[in-house]
mmCIF file of C-alpha atoms and ligand atoms in Angstrom:
data_model
loop_
_atom_site.group_PDB
_atom_site.id
_atom_site.type_symbol
_atom_site.label_atom_id
_atom_site.label_comp_id
_atom_site.label_asym_id
_atom_site.label_seq_id
_atom_site.Cartn_x
_atom_site.Cartn_y
_atom_site.Cartn_z
ATOM 1 C CA MET A 1 0.140 0.226 -0.029
ATOM 2 C CA ILE A 2 1.515 3.515 -0.847
ATOM 3 C CA LEU A 3 0.718 4.982 2.506
ATOM 4 C CA MET A 4 0.166 8.790 2.898
ATOM 5 C CA ASN A 5 2.631 9.320 5.437
ATOM 6 C CA ASP A 6 5.277 6.676 6.374
ATOM 7 C CA PHE A 7 7.584 7.873 9.248
ATOM 8 C CA LYS A 8 8.822 4.156 8.616
ATOM 9 C CA ALA A 9 10.937 4.800 5.364
ATOM 10 C CA GLU A 10 12.704 7.823 6.744
ATOM 11 C CA PRO A 11 16.294 8.047 6.304
ATOM 12 C CA PRO A 12 18.496 5.834 8.937
ATOM 13 C CA GLU A 13 20.272 8.676 9.379
ATOM 14 C CA LEU A 14 17.885 10.997 10.158
ATOM 15 C CA ARG A 15 16.532 8.325 12.924
ATOM 16 C CA GLU A 16 20.294 8.127 14.206
ATOM 17 C CA ALA A 17 20.013 12.440 14.788
ATOM 18 C CA MET A 18 16.861 11.873 16.224
ATOM 19 C CA LEU A 19 17.913 9.436 18.844
ATOM 20 C CA GLY A 20 21.021 11.498 19.538
ATOM 21 C CA ALA A 21 19.033 14.145 19.927
ATOM 22 C CA ALA A 22 16.493 12.484 22.947
ATOM 23 C CA ARG A 23 20.127 11.288 24.641
ATOM 24 C CA ARG A 24 20.793 14.479 25.028
ATOM 25 C CA VAL A 25 18.132 15.894 26.200
ATOM 26 C CA LEU A 26 18.059 12.787 28.600
ATOM 27 C CA GLU A 27 21.378 13.352 29.835
ATOM 28 C CA SER A 28 21.328 16.881 30.303
ATOM 29 C CA GLY A 29 18.690 16.385 33.082
ATOM 30 C CA TRP A 30 16.586 19.563 31.985
ATOM 31 C CA TYR A 31 12.856 18.397 30.341
ATOM 32 C CA VAL A 32 10.616 21.583 29.695
ATOM 33 C CA LEU A 33 11.251 25.009 28.016
ATOM 34 C CA GLY A 34 15.091 24.802 28.625
ATOM 35 C CA ASN A 35 18.612 25.352 26.119
ATOM 36 C CA GLU A 36 17.155 23.348 23.273
ATOM 37 C CA VAL A 37 14.044 25.289 23.108
ATOM 38 C CA VAL A 38 15.869 28.448 22.998
ATOM 39 C CA ALA A 39 17.901 27.329 20.293
ATOM 40 C CA PHE A 40 15.423 25.954 18.326
ATOM 41 C CA GLU A 41 12.775 28.843 18.738
ATOM 42 C CA LYS A 42 15.906 31.097 17.221
ATOM 43 C CA GLN A 43 16.375 28.734 14.489
ATOM 44 C CA TRP A 44 12.447 29.151 13.521
ATOM 45 C CA ALA A 45 12.822 32.490 13.990
ATOM 46 C CA VAL A 46 16.032 32.975 11.508
ATOM 47 C CA ALA A 47 13.810 30.621 8.811
ATOM 48 C CA CYS A 48 10.644 32.279 9.404
ATOM 49 C CA GLY A 49 12.681 35.559 8.773
ATOM 50 C CA VAL A 50 11.154 36.917 12.273
ATOM 51 C CA ASP A 51 12.381 38.404 15.056
ATOM 52 C CA TYR A 52 10.666 36.177 17.671
ATOM 53 C CA ALA A 53 9.460 32.572 18.106
ATOM 54 C CA VAL A 54 7.766 30.983 21.065
ATOM 55 C CA GLY A 55 7.901 27.113 21.707
ATOM 56 C CA VAL A 56 4.240 26.006 22.465
ATOM 57 C CA GLY A 57 2.764 22.824 23.310
ATOM 58 C CA ASN A 58 1.024 22.435 20.117
ATOM 59 C CA GLY A 59 -0.520 24.096 16.938
ATOM 60 C CA MET A 60 -3.605 24.989 18.236
ATOM 61 C CA ASP A 61 -2.563 26.857 21.182
ATOM 62 C CA ALA A 62 -0.472 28.637 19.257
ATOM 63 C CA ILE A 63 -3.037 30.110 17.292
ATOM 64 C CA GLU A 64 -5.322 30.499 21.029
ATOM 65 C CA ILE A 65 -2.167 32.396 22.153
ATOM 66 C CA ALA A 66 -1.282 34.738 19.443
ATOM 67 C CA LEU A 67 -5.128 35.912 19.656
ATOM 68 C CA ARG A 68 -4.947 36.353 23.581
ATOM 69 C CA ALA A 69 -1.700 38.106 23.242
ATOM 70 C CA LEU A 70 -3.375 40.491 20.301
ATOM 71 C CA ASP A 71 -6.230 41.156 22.825
ATOM 72 C CA VAL A 72 -8.953 39.287 20.796
ATOM 73 C CA GLY A 73 -11.381 37.926 22.739
ATOM 74 C CA SER A 74 -14.930 38.269 24.395
ATOM 75 C CA GLY A 75 -17.126 40.144 21.793
ATOM 76 C CA ASP A 76 -14.547 40.184 19.340
ATOM 77 C CA GLU A 77 -15.272 38.540 15.665
ATOM 78 C CA VAL A 78 -12.517 36.501 13.568
ATOM 79 C CA ILE A 79 -13.223 35.943 10.235
ATOM 80 C CA THR A 80 -11.717 32.329 8.659
ATOM 81 C CA THR A 81 -12.684 29.452 7.017
ATOM 82 C CA PRO A 82 -14.815 26.431 7.132
ATOM 83 C CA MET A 83 -12.695 24.448 5.231
ATOM 84 C CA THR A 84 -9.694 23.696 7.718
ATOM 85 C CA ALA A 85 -9.020 21.496 10.726
ATOM 86 C CA PHE A 86 -11.076 21.902 13.578
ATOM 87 C CA ALA A 87 -8.114 23.507 15.709
ATOM 88 C CA THR A 88 -8.738 26.370 13.649
ATOM 89 C CA VAL A 89 -12.153 27.722 14.991
ATOM 90 C CA LEU A 90 -11.664 25.746 18.323
ATOM 91 C CA ALA A 91 -8.751 27.920 18.748
ATOM 92 C CA ILE A 92 -11.008 31.252 18.269
ATOM 93 C CA LEU A 93 -13.854 30.030 20.536
ATOM 94 C CA ARG A 94 -11.134 28.960 23.212
ATOM 95 C CA ALA A 95 -9.551 32.715 23.380
ATOM 96 C CA GLY A 96 -13.321 33.572 23.806
ATOM 97 C CA ALA A 97 -13.937 35.283 20.609
ATOM 98 C CA THR A 98 -16.376 35.070 17.849
ATOM 99 C CA PRO A 99 -15.343 33.145 14.653
ATOM 100 C CA VAL A 100 -17.338 34.237 11.565
ATOM 101 C CA LEU A 101 -16.708 32.090 8.320
ATOM 102 C CA ALA A 102 -16.268 33.432 4.891
ATOM 103 C CA ASP A 103 -16.428 30.830 1.805
ATOM 104 C CA ILE A 104 -13.715 29.411 -0.079
ATOM 105 C CA ASN A 105 -12.493 30.437 -3.682
ATOM 106 C CA PRO A 106 -12.890 27.200 -5.436
ATOM 107 C CA GLU A 107 -9.892 26.938 -7.567
ATOM 108 C CA THR A 108 -7.854 27.011 -4.498
ATOM 109 C CA ALA A 109 -9.606 25.811 -1.456
ATOM 110 C CA LEU A 110 -8.313 29.240 0.263
ATOM 111 C CA LEU A 111 -10.305 31.934 1.690
ATOM 112 C CA SER A 112 -12.462 34.139 -0.557
ATOM 113 C CA ILE A 113 -11.520 37.967 -0.466
ATOM 114 C CA ASP A 114 -14.959 38.883 -1.689
ATOM 115 C CA SER A 115 -16.807 36.469 0.751
ATOM 116 C CA ALA A 116 -14.174 38.167 3.695
ATOM 117 C CA ALA A 117 -15.743 41.373 2.718
ATOM 118 C CA ARG A 118 -18.939 40.525 3.347
ATOM 119 C CA CYS A 119 -18.380 38.703 6.787
ATOM 120 C CA VAL A 120 -16.819 42.386 7.904
ATOM 121 C CA THR A 121 -19.050 44.160 10.898
ATOM 122 C CA PRO A 122 -17.824 46.934 13.626
ATOM 123 C CA LYS A 123 -17.000 43.980 15.763
ATOM 124 C CA THR A 124 -14.180 41.885 13.325
ATOM 125 C CA LYS A 125 -10.811 42.625 15.365
ATOM 126 C CA ALA A 126 -8.846 39.368 13.232
ATOM 127 C CA LEU A 127 -8.543 37.698 10.142
ATOM 128 C CA LEU A 128 -7.104 34.444 10.662
ATOM 129 C CA LEU A 129 -5.805 33.121 7.368
ATOM 130 C CA VAL A 130 -5.259 29.055 6.894
ATOM 131 C CA HIS A 131 -2.328 29.059 4.407
ATOM 132 C CA LEU A 132 -4.152 25.543 3.061
ATOM 133 C CA TYR A 133 -2.299 22.733 1.984
ATOM 134 C CA GLY A 134 0.651 24.838 2.149
ATOM 135 C CA GLN A 135 0.146 27.560 -0.257
ATOM 136 C CA VAL A 136 0.540 31.101 0.413
ATOM 137 C CA ARG A 137 -1.005 33.018 -1.838
ATOM 138 C CA ASN A 138 -2.237 36.997 -2.977
ATOM 139 C CA MET A 139 -0.665 38.471 0.708
ATOM 140 C CA LYS A 140 -0.480 41.719 -0.740
ATOM 141 C CA ALA A 141 -4.382 41.528 -1.427
ATOM 142 C CA TRP A 142 -5.091 40.419 2.071
ATOM 143 C CA LEU A 143 -2.892 43.037 4.050
ATOM 144 C CA ASP A 144 -4.372 45.558 2.090
ATOM 145 C CA PHE A 145 -8.008 43.827 2.892
ATOM 146 C CA CYS A 146 -6.553 43.829 6.937
ATOM 147 C CA ALA A 147 -5.444 47.656 6.791
ATOM 148 C CA LYS A 148 -8.493 49.400 5.077
ATOM 149 C CA HIS A 149 -10.627 47.266 7.931
ATOM 150 C CA GLY A 150 -8.199 48.279 10.657
ATOM 151 C CA ILE A 151 -7.815 44.414 11.865
ATOM 152 C CA LYS A 152 -5.282 41.974 12.628
ATOM 153 C CA LEU A 153 -3.781 39.819 10.709
ATOM 154 C CA VAL A 154 -2.896 36.148 12.531
ATOM 155 C CA GLU A 155 -1.481 33.597 9.935
ATOM 156 C CA ASP A 156 -2.539 29.593 10.477
ATOM 157 C CA CYS A 157 0.857 27.997 9.149
ATOM 158 C CA ALA A 158 -0.011 24.722 10.393
ATOM 159 C CA GLN A 159 0.138 23.739 6.764
ATOM 160 C CA ALA A 160 2.609 25.644 5.298
ATOM 161 C CA HIS A 161 6.012 25.234 6.666
ATOM 162 C CA LEU A 162 8.440 27.979 5.352
ATOM 163 C CA ALA A 163 6.304 28.326 2.103
ATOM 164 C CA THR A 164 6.776 31.737 0.618
ATOM 165 C CA TRP A 165 5.098 34.321 -1.381
ATOM 166 C CA GLN A 166 7.356 36.897 -3.363
ATOM 167 C CA GLY A 167 10.093 35.406 -1.575
ATOM 168 C CA LYS A 168 8.593 36.167 2.222
ATOM 169 C CA VAL A 169 7.794 33.483 4.776
ATOM 170 C CA ALA A 170 4.568 32.253 6.138
ATOM 171 C CA GLY A 171 3.671 33.529 9.198
ATOM 172 C CA SER A 172 6.115 36.960 8.497
ATOM 173 C CA PHE A 173 3.338 38.649 7.138
ATOM 174 C CA GLY A 174 0.705 39.547 9.619
ATOM 175 C CA ALA A 175 0.568 40.220 13.517
ATOM 176 C CA ALA A 176 1.679 36.836 14.139
ATOM 177 C CA GLY A 177 2.109 33.232 12.700
ATOM 178 C CA ALA A 178 1.026 29.800 14.093
ATOM 179 C CA TYR A 179 3.081 26.692 13.577
ATOM 180 C CA SER A 180 2.144 22.685 13.962
ATOM 181 C CA PHE A 181 4.683 20.301 14.723
ATOM 182 C CA TYR A 182 2.067 17.255 14.657
ATOM 183 C CA PRO A 183 3.957 14.571 13.582
ATOM 184 C CA THR A 184 2.390 14.612 9.708
ATOM 185 C CA LYS A 185 3.424 18.151 9.079
ATOM 186 C CA ASN A 186 6.174 19.097 6.752
ATOM 187 C CA LEU A 187 8.279 19.793 10.013
ATOM 188 C CA GLY A 188 6.932 17.535 12.638
ATOM 189 C CA ALA A 189 7.757 16.285 16.308
ATOM 190 C CA PRO A 190 7.195 12.734 17.499
ATOM 191 C CA GLY A 191 4.522 13.918 19.603
ATOM 192 C CA ASP A 192 2.632 17.274 20.008
ATOM 193 C CA ALA A 193 4.642 20.458 19.566
ATOM 194 C CA GLY A 194 3.934 24.218 18.029
ATOM 195 C CA MET A 195 5.114 27.656 17.459
ATOM 196 C CA LEU A 196 4.162 31.451 17.066
ATOM 197 C CA VAL A 197 6.186 33.841 15.185
ATOM 198 C CA THR A 198 6.260 37.556 15.164
ATOM 199 C CA ASP A 199 8.216 40.536 14.331
ATOM 200 C CA ASP A 200 6.406 42.013 17.732
ATOM 201 C CA GLU A 201 8.106 41.890 20.838
ATOM 202 C CA ALA A 202 5.300 43.008 23.076
ATOM 203 C CA ILE A 203 3.457 39.665 21.745
ATOM 204 C CA ALA A 204 6.372 37.635 22.220
ATOM 205 C CA GLN A 205 6.520 38.553 25.771
ATOM 206 C CA ARG A 206 2.972 37.665 26.168
ATOM 207 C CA ALA A 207 2.953 34.614 24.429
ATOM 208 C CA GLY A 208 5.738 33.829 26.757
ATOM 209 C CA ARG A 209 3.953 34.081 29.661
ATOM 210 C CA LEU A 210 0.454 32.460 28.579
ATOM 211 C CA ARG A 211 2.256 29.302 27.434
ATOM 212 C CA ASN A 212 3.230 29.347 30.998
ATOM 213 C CA TYR A 213 -0.017 29.714 33.480
ATOM 214 C CA GLY A 214 0.319 33.654 32.585
ATOM 215 C CA GLN A 215 3.573 33.205 34.677
ATOM 216 C CA SER A 216 5.957 36.739 34.509
ATOM 217 C CA ILE A 217 9.157 35.775 36.815
ATOM 218 C CA ARG A 218 8.649 33.176 38.972
ATOM 219 C CA TYR A 219 5.287 32.525 40.811
ATOM 220 C CA HIS A 220 3.720 35.921 39.983
ATOM 221 C CA HIS A 221 0.998 35.640 37.668
ATOM 222 C CA PRO A 222 -0.253 39.073 36.220
ATOM 223 C CA GLU A 223 -2.683 37.331 34.011
ATOM 224 C CA LEU A 224 -4.379 33.595 33.422
ATOM 225 C CA GLY A 225 -2.376 31.542 31.196
ATOM 226 C CA MET A 226 -2.089 28.007 30.159
ATOM 227 C CA ASN A 227 -0.048 24.949 30.219
ATOM 228 C CA SER A 228 1.210 24.756 26.741
ATOM 229 C CA ARG A 229 5.044 24.614 26.931
ATOM 230 C CA LEU A 230 7.294 23.067 24.450
ATOM 231 C CA ASP A 231 9.380 19.906 25.777
ATOM 232 C CA GLU A 232 13.030 20.014 25.219
ATOM 233 C CA ILE A 233 12.810 16.353 23.848
ATOM 234 C CA HIS A 234 11.018 17.541 20.744
ATOM 235 C CA ALA A 235 12.754 20.833 20.279
ATOM 236 C CA ALA A 236 15.979 18.644 20.158
ATOM 237 C CA MET A 237 14.693 16.215 17.657
ATOM 238 C CA LEU A 238 12.305 19.311 15.499
ATOM 239 C CA ALA A 239 15.987 21.048 15.727
ATOM 240 C CA GLU A 240 17.792 17.779 14.303
ATOM 241 C CA ARG A 241 14.644 17.237 11.430
ATOM 242 C CA MET A 242 15.020 20.936 10.251
ATOM 243 C CA GLY A 243 18.274 20.294 8.498
ATOM 244 C CA TRP A 244 15.939 17.849 6.180
ATOM 245 C CA LEU A 245 13.107 20.132 5.848
ATOM 246 C CA PRO A 246 14.922 21.784 2.686
ATOM 247 C CA GLU A 247 15.435 18.412 0.736
ATOM 248 C CA PHE A 248 11.973 16.942 2.143
ATOM 249 C CA THR A 249 10.241 20.057 0.880
ATOM 250 C CA GLU A 250 11.694 19.905 -2.434
ATOM 251 C CA ARG A 251 10.784 16.397 -2.853
ATOM 252 C CA ARG A 252 7.014 17.095 -2.395
ATOM 253 C CA ARG A 253 7.048 19.862 -4.856
ATOM 254 C CA GLN A 254 8.959 17.202 -7.378
ATOM 255 C CA ILE A 255 5.828 14.819 -6.350
ATOM 256 C CA ALA A 256 3.471 17.542 -7.100
ATOM 257 C CA LYS A 257 4.557 18.679 -10.342
ATOM 258 C CA THR A 258 4.860 14.944 -11.440
ATOM 259 C CA TYR A 259 1.284 14.633 -10.765
ATOM 260 C CA GLN A 260 0.371 17.938 -12.302
ATOM 261 C CA MET A 261 1.750 16.790 -15.782
ATOM 262 C CA GLY A 262 0.810 13.282 -15.545
ATOM 263 C CA ILE A 263 -2.921 13.216 -13.788
ATOM 264 C CA LYS A 264 -4.997 13.270 -17.123
ATOM 265 C CA ASN A 265 -8.610 11.902 -16.276
ATOM 266 C CA PRO A 266 -11.851 13.922 -17.315
ATOM 267 C CA LYS A 267 -13.479 12.833 -13.939
ATOM 268 C CA ILE A 268 -10.591 14.516 -12.064
ATOM 269 C CA ARG A 269 -9.608 18.415 -11.648
ATOM 270 C CA LEU A 270 -6.923 19.429 -10.422
ATOM 271 C CA LEU A 271 -6.589 22.316 -7.923
ATOM 272 C CA ALA A 272 -4.653 25.871 -9.326
ATOM 273 C CA SER A 273 -1.118 25.565 -9.965
ATOM 274 C CA PRO A 274 1.708 27.703 -8.169
ATOM 275 C CA GLU A 275 1.723 31.204 -9.665
ATOM 276 C CA GLU A 276 5.651 32.210 -10.128
ATOM 277 C CA SER A 277 5.409 34.500 -7.073
ATOM 278 C CA LEU A 278 4.594 31.076 -4.738
ATOM 279 C CA ALA A 279 6.476 28.303 -3.070
ATOM 280 C CA HIS A 280 3.745 25.969 -2.061
ATOM 281 C CA VAL A 281 5.373 23.679 -0.048
ATOM 282 C CA PHE A 282 2.516 20.836 -0.651
ATOM 283 C CA HIS A 283 1.635 19.800 2.764
ATOM 284 C CA LEU A 284 -1.241 18.036 0.770
ATOM 285 C CA TYR A 285 -1.885 17.299 -3.027
ATOM 286 C CA VAL A 286 -5.639 17.618 -3.060
ATOM 287 C CA ILE A 287 -7.666 16.957 -6.211
ATOM 288 C CA THR A 288 -11.463 17.103 -6.799
ATOM 289 C CA CYS A 289 -13.661 14.829 -8.223
ATOM 290 C CA GLU A 290 -17.418 14.280 -8.317
ATOM 291 C CA GLN A 291 -17.353 10.771 -8.149
ATOM 292 C CA ARG A 292 -15.125 10.804 -5.075
ATOM 293 C CA GLY A 293 -16.130 7.651 -3.108
ATOM 294 C CA ALA A 294 -15.756 5.522 -6.235
ATOM 295 C CA LEU A 295 -12.378 7.091 -6.655
ATOM 296 C CA GLN A 296 -11.374 6.689 -3.362
ATOM 297 C CA ALA A 297 -12.291 2.754 -3.348
ATOM 298 C CA HIS A 298 -10.982 2.541 -7.008
ATOM 299 C CA LEU A 299 -7.551 3.801 -5.445
ATOM 300 C CA GLU A 300 -7.327 1.710 -2.277
ATOM 301 C CA GLN A 301 -8.007 -1.440 -4.974
ATOM 302 C CA HIS A 302 -5.111 -0.265 -6.575
ATOM 303 C CA GLN A 303 -2.954 0.301 -3.267
ATOM 304 C CA VAL A 304 -3.183 3.650 -3.113
ATOM 305 C CA GLN A 305 -3.841 5.308 0.044
ATOM 306 C CA SER A 306 -6.039 8.687 0.315
ATOM 307 C CA HIS A 307 -7.391 10.539 2.929
ATOM 308 C CA ILE A 308 -9.967 13.675 2.597
ATOM 309 C CA HIS A 309 -8.788 17.269 4.066
ATOM 310 C CA TYR A 310 -11.577 18.183 4.859
ATOM 311 C CA PRO A 311 -15.018 15.843 4.497
ATOM 312 C CA ILE A 312 -16.896 18.080 6.529
ATOM 313 C CA PRO A 313 -17.105 21.845 6.304
ATOM 314 C CA ILE A 314 -16.845 23.469 10.197
ATOM 315 C CA HIS A 315 -20.230 24.936 9.975
ATOM 316 C CA HIS A 316 -21.813 21.290 9.759
ATOM 317 C CA GLN A 317 -20.048 20.149 12.896
ATOM 318 C CA GLU A 318 -22.383 19.721 15.802
ATOM 319 C CA PRO A 319 -21.033 22.680 18.140
ATOM 320 C CA CYS A 320 -20.898 25.020 15.126
ATOM 321 C CA ARG A 321 -24.083 24.534 13.627
ATOM 322 C CA ASP A 322 -25.371 28.192 14.477
ATOM 323 C CA ILE A 323 -22.173 29.918 13.611
ATOM 324 C CA ALA A 324 -22.248 33.247 12.138
ATOM 325 C CA ARG A 325 -21.264 33.189 8.530
ATOM 326 C CA ASP A 326 -21.099 34.818 5.051
ATOM 327 C CA PRO A 327 -24.984 36.070 4.346
ATOM 328 C CA GLN A 328 -24.421 34.553 0.990
ATOM 329 C CA GLY A 329 -23.605 30.998 2.265
ATOM 330 C CA LEU A 330 -20.516 28.566 2.035
ATOM 331 C CA GLY A 331 -21.574 26.518 -1.300
ATOM 332 C CA ASN A 332 -18.302 26.190 -2.129
ATOM 333 C CA SER A 333 -16.634 25.209 1.018
ATOM 334 C CA GLU A 334 -19.644 22.718 0.639
ATOM 335 C CA ARG A 335 -18.989 21.352 -2.700
ATOM 336 C CA HIS A 336 -15.111 20.671 -1.786
ATOM 337 C CA ALA A 337 -16.114 19.150 0.758
ATOM 338 C CA THR A 338 -17.939 16.436 -0.962
ATOM 339 C CA THR A 339 -15.474 16.372 -3.777
ATOM 340 C CA CYS A 340 -11.752 17.053 -2.426
ATOM 341 C CA LEU A 341 -9.207 13.746 -2.001
ATOM 342 C CA SER A 342 -5.892 14.147 -0.761
ATOM 343 C CA LEU A 343 -3.269 11.638 -2.793
ATOM 344 C CA PRO A 344 -0.106 10.709 -0.794
ATOM 345 C CA CYS A 345 2.534 13.356 -1.665
ATOM 346 C CA HIS A 346 5.610 12.787 1.159
ATOM 347 C CA PRO A 347 9.668 12.859 0.934
ATOM 348 C CA GLN A 348 9.651 8.846 1.082
ATOM 349 C CA MET A 349 7.485 8.062 -1.626
ATOM 350 C CA THR A 350 9.851 6.559 -4.531
ATOM 351 C CA ASP A 351 9.328 7.488 -8.101
ATOM 352 C CA SER A 352 7.377 4.133 -8.648
ATOM 353 C CA ASN A 353 5.248 4.882 -5.946
ATOM 354 C CA VAL A 354 4.306 8.265 -7.934
ATOM 355 C CA ALA A 355 4.066 6.490 -11.517
ATOM 356 C CA ALA A 356 1.722 3.958 -9.514
ATOM 357 C CA VAL A 357 -0.350 6.560 -8.087
ATOM 358 C CA ILE A 358 -0.905 8.619 -11.381
ATOM 359 C CA ALA A 359 -1.467 5.122 -13.294
ATOM 360 C CA ALA A 360 -4.084 4.501 -10.700
ATOM 361 C CA VAL A 361 -5.939 7.687 -10.959
ATOM 362 C CA ASN A 362 -5.681 8.067 -14.591
ATOM 363 C CA SER A 363 -7.568 4.074 -14.679
ATOM 364 C CA PHE A 364 -10.296 5.237 -12.673
ATOM 365 C CA GLN A 365 -13.505 5.570 -15.286
ATOM 366 C CA GLY A 366 -16.384 5.866 -12.850
ATOM 367 C CA ALA A 367 -19.899 5.426 -13.465
HETATM 368 C C1 LIG B 1 -4.697 24.220 9.018
HETATM 369 C C2 LIG B 1 -4.606 23.722 11.018
HETATM 370 N N1 LIG B 1 -4.324 24.576 11.863
HETATM 371 C C3 LIG B 1 -4.365 23.936 12.961
HETATM 372 C C4 LIG B 1 -3.807 22.610 13.263
HETATM 373 C C5 LIG B 1 -3.952 22.340 14.605
HETATM 374 O O1 LIG B 1 -2.150 21.745 14.991
HETATM 375 P P1 LIG B 1 -2.246 20.835 16.335
HETATM 376 O O2 LIG B 1 -2.838 19.883 16.108
HETATM 377 O O3 LIG B 1 -0.739 20.999 16.579
HETATM 378 O O4 LIG B 1 -2.978 21.589 17.757
HETATM 379 C C6 LIG B 1 -3.961 21.688 11.902
HETATM 380 C C7 LIG B 1 -3.335 20.386 12.816
HETATM 381 O O5 LIG B 1 -4.230 19.665 12.625
HETATM 382 C C8 LIG B 1 -4.008 22.336 11.109
HETATM 383 O O6 LIG B 1 -3.832 21.636 9.892
#
């Protein structure tokens, strides 16, 4: 079976480096928020081209902490997309703010700026832009949009590790960016981990407190925070894995390019290919098909695993049925949720794996 992810097939040198990192931490006798975290925070800040990075427990917390550090909370509305991981919207709710859902652009599955404009109210305080599937597009338009409406931009970079738009890295456009290092992400820990990035010293300092019970100096708690600290062992392993990220991202891009050229089936639509200004990192390679169920079964028969990102848009989730939204509805997101399918696109795939996926997709005839 060609899997969506295959950690066991990672290079043995990487395994060894991670084991070495684990040993280093165990022998240091310091396990939470120590030198490894500080070193990885510096490394990630430099990679993102920002001044500060704050290691936290996971990507969802990174979003919540970013919003709280920006004073976005009760009574404030945050515009975002229904085509995302549940965590995006849950983080807004946990910050005490009100999510408002705008529709997507069907060509890219990213937030539609026209729909977002219809969602702006006097209570709108932030836009939470999700760089879905690894693509950072159209940032000038989004920065202009936020400036025009006087709202903060927060970037959900969980799927866009070091993706760029006109050479600038995801997370460096807005007031803050939130990364997840969940194992399946382009840079993933063997467990949960996350990072907030920002150029603003005050936001970084507040995030540093919020992740640690709201503590300013030891045993002093000027505000209520949470426990969302990054472990030394994860920071140490992530630092090792980071050395492999450029090569792994390049492999994802090659696979995506081969799919883009090789998939030729009238029943299948590819999402818009990257423009020149965009360095897509292909966390996921997503196609759409009206007969998605039949296609997925066909792929399975041909030993190709596939997943759906995402089968249920946020407003169809039980706790979110009454969530505020674009008055014109969220039709594009609903359609995408019934047709999208993610094909395997990870750095451990061989050329023959890629060819086998293309052959399986192209041999689908449907009803
Ligand atoms: C777009 C998006 N946002 C947020 C998250 C949350 O990250 P984590 O699982 O690390 O909390 C994820 C990961 O699942 C994601 O894909």
